[in-house]
Amino acid sequence: MNRRIINRRLDKAFKILGIASTVFGLLVLVVLFVNVFLEGRSRLTWDFFSSFPSRKPELAGILSALVGTIWLMVITGLVAIPLGIGAGIYLEEYAKKNRLTNFIEINIANLAGVPSIIYGLLGLGIFVRYLKLDRSILAGGFTLALLVLPVIILSTREALRAIPFSIREASYALGATKWQTVRYQLLPASLGNIMTGIILAMSRAVGETAPLITIGALTYIAFLPQNPITFLEKFPFIHFTLRGLLDPFTALPIQIFNWVSRPQKGFSTNAAAGIIVLLGLTLAMNAVAIILRHRYQKKIRW
Amino acid sequence: MLSNKRFVLKFKEFLIEKLLFLCSLLSVFTTIGIILVLSFESIKFFKEVPITKFLTDTQWTPLFINKHFGILPLLCGTFLTTLIAISVAVPVGLISAIYLSEYASWRIRNIVKPLTEILAAVPTVVYGYFALLFLTPLLKKIIPSLSGFNALSSGIVMGIMIIPMVSSLSEDAMRAVPMGLREGAYAVGSSRLQVSLRVVLPAASSGITAALILAISRAIGETMIVAIAAGQQPRLTLNPLVPIETITAYIVQVSLGDTPHGTLEYRTIFVCGMTLFLLTFILNIFSYKLKKRFQEIYE
Amino acid sequence: MIRQLNAFYTDKEVLKGINIDILSNSVTAIIGPSGCGKSTFIRSLNRINDLIPGFRITGEVIYRDKNIYDKDVDVDDLRRRIGMVFQKPNPFPKSIYENIAYGLRIYGINEKQKLDEAVESSLKKAALWDEVKDNLNRNALTLSGGQQQRLCIARALATEPDVLLLDEPCSATDPISTAKIEELIYQLKQNYTIVIVTHNMQQAARVSDQAGFFMLGELIEFGKTEDIFKAPKDKRTEDYITGRFG
């Protein structure tokens, strides 16, 4: 009898502990958000977005950092998305169960857990030095692409695995080839989940700092990479160049890191303001991913 | 036998398969690239610094005039911050996982899970800011002897960062435990807590261990928090209140400066990278194997 | 048509030396207790079993004077000519129209007019046209189970195969749909060679011209449906048909 009551009380106590543990992280998150917001909001003016970094904190802005981040994301996405989806398709639909496949799988699992700073060293050794891309946007984009590749591969595979085998059977039974089955049935059916994975991977890339610092991304950049498209007054009126890809760059998280590590008070305010922008960016991406996943789960019920 | 059209189609199929295969090989090349780049510079480093010195010297001062190349202080710093992080993340993460898997309703889980994922999505540089400019000043009120840079607050924040990882991976492991096991225990009148702790937890233990190892690996490789908030003073101490330096933070420190390519100082970051890679590699593979075995049991 | 067919799943023999001659423009029913290999058998006839890891087969399946397991056979083309309908309806998560047009599109036929015609005629053949003609753009997954299965039949017919394999097509449909599908099989017989696997004895008796009884991977008896049901030669067939085991 007594034992019962004790058990029930223990059960209740544990439940409260469980809720507390679950909420703990979220509480910290709220504190973080509030703290950053109160600290940084005063700097969130138009000037902050349209100014270059400066030695005077109240004049400094994130223009070059923001533009650099956008460039990086474009390169990272262009490289990592097709390669990641391709690898995912191969491993899930084509690969036979053999030792090579097994090896590739372990390899990807390991790569997903390799610290990001190691990718920075890889980028420094291969892209910056060996391929002589220097500390360019291209070197940074390639480095981040390799970093997010395992994430995209894993989520592509998971998305494909969620499609029932009967869909594949139906397609093959009609005489479709493997690629036709992938292209016309499996990819459209898993697109939502794949997109979710890609957005999450890209949101991770947006906030990555360590690998970019390691490849030597400069922190003081008072100019923008050359625009790919410029309009001219004379024929042919439009000038297209990718020279900007080889320009040095800075990115939002690097700029934040730079400001955090300076002792003057003004810079930590700038850091907080930069963090608000960065958090806004990553959280927006995450929100889109969650909504996308939710909608697709609703739409397709096998 | 094949008509022209079929032949083109088959050839296209063949090309696509090879192309996709190359995509998946890229990951292997990445690993090879990492190993090559790291060993290339490391070998040059060990030509100048004997490996015994590297492993036994108790000082790490490559940037000073009186140079010492002992990895121990950096390892010690990494170990200390990881230990603090794990002691925060494991209890909180595990209890939360048990709650979500065994107590919480389906609806609560569906709301809470995406929210905790946000915690994992916050860029690490933001956590670094939080550790340095929020937590350290706060802790200083309680522990006046705390330095401005220290292992304690960066370790704690790092722990908070990996809570979602511990809790969601452990929860997955617990939910993989077949319902039948639980029902058996409930049938003889066990309470929820007893079932959780005596049935589910042991049954899921290898899956949970895999999750914990992955979390340790993550903490070892974490860079920005410690680079911002833990300091840049390699020292062989387990005192969490003073500035220290981790392997990762050292790499950042050198990368920020203008260390010329090809010098011994430049090579130190690759040696550090190699050490880091080996540590995390062993943990990752171990975790992967454990997880595979766990999945085989319950499938 | 089928000679000495042996099939294995990772070295476990599931079909043992099967010999059957399937007549064209007739319905051949395959009956037997579950686990007897009848599904494996029918799935071997269009090589869909090739998708299953660990599946291996010996012997010959002769179709149009050629063994379909020969090395130089174009498997995709073969599957186009030997259509298949599965146990559970498996429409693609797309519109009704696209479900049927798919088989043509992958063969490079994209002209709207041709597709329209094929969609209409296949749906008519599958006795589904009247129910869906006004909303061909509806998602196929919103159809009822029986409608979905008829859609799958229409889909298989759209590529104009000459053999139709039906693997327990009515195992997941309601009695009314089942009746419709049986009626359909009767109609289709004139133009197609049909092989149907079923666990429903009455169904086999109703729709088929010849029947084969499988047990534990062996073909126990094969002959005209009438003979099998009225005067089985083998004791085991008789026991099964009269419901002594199942």
XYZ file of C-alpha atoms in Angstrom, chain C residues 47-178:
132
model
C 10.953 -9.770 -63.718
C 9.639 -7.392 -61.070
C 11.249 -9.728 -58.556
C 14.610 -8.513 -59.820
C 14.073 -5.513 -57.539
C 14.177 -7.683 -54.440
C 17.702 -8.030 -53.077
C 18.736 -11.666 -52.751
C 16.295 -12.945 -55.358
C 17.679 -15.479 -57.807
C 16.054 -17.552 -60.470
C 16.924 -20.476 -62.762
C 14.989 -22.007 -65.629
C 13.227 -20.310 -68.487
C 10.197 -18.154 -69.065
C 9.551 -18.154 -72.787
C 7.677 -15.186 -74.107
C 7.471 -14.601 -77.846
C 9.981 -17.388 -78.456
C 12.543 -15.880 -76.173
C 13.600 -16.531 -72.598
C 12.909 -13.321 -70.687
C 15.831 -14.089 -68.374
C 18.335 -14.016 -71.216
C 21.117 -11.505 -70.771
C 20.284 -9.368 -73.805
C 16.645 -8.788 -72.872
C 15.548 -5.170 -72.471
C 13.822 -5.565 -69.120
C 12.066 -2.199 -69.156
C 10.613 -2.903 -72.565
C 9.553 -6.357 -71.419
C 7.667 -4.942 -68.433
C 5.864 -2.571 -70.758
C 4.499 -5.505 -72.718
C 3.660 -7.562 -69.670
C 1.533 -5.324 -67.497
C 1.007 -5.945 -63.802
C -1.504 -5.071 -61.127
C -0.519 -5.561 -57.516
C -2.258 -6.780 -54.364
C -2.714 -3.382 -52.870
C -3.677 -0.568 -55.210
C -0.611 1.611 -55.694
C -1.574 4.703 -57.670
C 1.043 7.434 -57.958
C 0.348 10.469 -55.786
C -0.675 12.424 -58.880
C -3.803 13.144 -60.838
C -5.861 10.364 -62.407
C -4.841 11.626 -65.815
C -1.131 11.613 -65.040
C -1.325 8.151 -63.518
C -2.448 6.749 -66.824
C -0.394 9.002 -69.077
C 2.796 8.057 -67.233
C 3.321 4.763 -69.051
C 3.123 6.589 -72.367
C 5.192 9.561 -71.326
C 8.109 7.396 -70.281
C 7.955 5.894 -73.716
C 8.387 9.309 -75.231
C 4.771 9.927 -76.160
C 3.829 13.426 -75.114
C 1.314 14.623 -77.698
C -1.731 15.802 -75.840
C -4.160 14.257 -78.278
C -2.617 10.798 -78.082
C -2.490 10.956 -74.317
C -6.107 12.101 -74.107
C -7.197 9.206 -76.260
C -5.173 6.676 -74.305
C -6.498 7.959 -70.980
C -10.070 7.771 -72.144
C -9.840 4.357 -73.757
C -7.963 2.756 -70.865
C -10.353 4.176 -68.308
C -13.247 2.874 -70.388
C -11.692 -0.562 -70.640
C -11.225 -0.568 -66.880
C -14.844 0.505 -66.373
C -13.816 3.601 -64.478
C -14.471 6.256 -67.106
C -17.998 7.108 -66.112
C -17.048 7.624 -62.496
C -14.095 9.911 -63.068
C -14.448 11.532 -66.477
C -15.450 14.897 -65.018
C -12.463 15.270 -62.764
C -9.461 13.669 -64.316
C -7.262 16.126 -62.458
C -8.311 14.817 -59.096
C -5.526 13.263 -57.033
C -5.681 9.508 -57.484
C -5.171 8.927 -53.768
C -8.586 10.434 -53.079
C -10.362 7.611 -54.941
C -11.873 4.690 -53.066
C -9.891 1.466 -52.787
C -11.850 -0.293 -55.507
C -11.581 2.701 -57.821
C -7.868 2.898 -57.164
C -7.444 -0.723 -58.156
C -9.359 -0.192 -61.381
C -7.216 2.858 -62.013
C -4.172 0.631 -61.637
C -5.644 -1.753 -64.180
C -6.325 1.132 -66.549
C -2.785 2.320 -66.022
C -1.435 -1.098 -66.922
C -3.637 -1.221 -70.031
C -2.549 2.185 -71.299
C 0.811 0.914 -72.501
C -1.007 -1.687 -74.618
C 0.580 -4.803 -73.193
C -0.360 -8.249 -74.442
C -0.088 -10.000 -71.128
C -1.701 -8.788 -67.919
C -0.533 -10.140 -64.570
C -2.940 -9.690 -61.671
C -1.498 -10.457 -58.253
C -4.513 -10.905 -55.953
C -6.128 -7.775 -57.395
C -9.187 -8.063 -55.182
C -7.557 -8.790 -51.846
C -8.120 -5.222 -50.656
C -11.360 -4.288 -52.397
C -14.999 -4.428 -51.378
C -17.427 -6.973 -52.880
C -18.947 -4.534 -55.381
C -15.572 -3.498 -56.720
C -14.553 -7.133 -56.791
